[in-house]
Short mmCIF file of C-alpha atoms in Angstrom, two decimals:
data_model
loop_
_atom_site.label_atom_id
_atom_site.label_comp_id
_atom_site.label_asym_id
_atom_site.label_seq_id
_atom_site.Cartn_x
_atom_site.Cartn_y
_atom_site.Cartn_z
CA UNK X 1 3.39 -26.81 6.27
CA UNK X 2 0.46 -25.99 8.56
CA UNK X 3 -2.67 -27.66 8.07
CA UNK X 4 -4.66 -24.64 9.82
CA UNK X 5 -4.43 -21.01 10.25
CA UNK X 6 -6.64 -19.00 13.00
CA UNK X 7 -9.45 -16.66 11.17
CA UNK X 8 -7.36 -13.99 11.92
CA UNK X 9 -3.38 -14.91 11.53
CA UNK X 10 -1.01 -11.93 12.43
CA UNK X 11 2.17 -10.91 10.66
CA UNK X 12 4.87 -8.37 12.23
CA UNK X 13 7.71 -6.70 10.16
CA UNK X 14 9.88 -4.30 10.25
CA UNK X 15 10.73 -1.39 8.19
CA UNK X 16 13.34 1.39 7.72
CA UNK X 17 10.75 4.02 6.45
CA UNK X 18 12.67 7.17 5.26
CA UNK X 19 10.86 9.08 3.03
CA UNK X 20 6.55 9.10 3.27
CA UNK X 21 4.83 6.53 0.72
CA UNK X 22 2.65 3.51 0.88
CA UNK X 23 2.82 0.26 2.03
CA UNK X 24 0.61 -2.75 0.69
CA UNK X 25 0.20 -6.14 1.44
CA UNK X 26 -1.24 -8.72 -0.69
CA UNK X 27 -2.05 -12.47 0.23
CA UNK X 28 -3.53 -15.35 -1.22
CA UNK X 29 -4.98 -18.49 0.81
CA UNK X 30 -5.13 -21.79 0.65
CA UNK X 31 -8.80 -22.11 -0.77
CA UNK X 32 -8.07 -19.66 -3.72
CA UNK X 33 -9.38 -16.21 -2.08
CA UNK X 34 -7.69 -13.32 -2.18
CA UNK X 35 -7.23 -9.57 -0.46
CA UNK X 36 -4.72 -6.52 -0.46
CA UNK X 37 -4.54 -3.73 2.19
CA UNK X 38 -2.91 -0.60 1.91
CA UNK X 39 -1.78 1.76 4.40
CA UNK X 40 -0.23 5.55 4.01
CA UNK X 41 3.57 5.75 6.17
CA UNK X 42 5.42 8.25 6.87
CA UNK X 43 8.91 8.58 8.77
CA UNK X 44 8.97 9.01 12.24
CA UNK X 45 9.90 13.15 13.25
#
């Protein structure tokens, strides 16, 4: 449990994209506030 995040925390994933679509993230923080982000993907030619 972390009692402090920096204003701007970064998250890497990976993914096995293999048809085109969307991907969307969604978080929630400790203080109640919210946000989403989407982002068009597409496989790799």
């Amino acid at each position: 449990i972390w009692e402090s995040t920096s204003t701007n925390p970064y998250l890497s994933v990976n993914l096995k994209i293999t048809e085109p679509g969307e991907v969307k993230v969604t978080y929630k923080d400790n203080t109640g506030e919210s946000g989403e982000k989407s982002k068009k993907i597409k496989p790799k030619a």
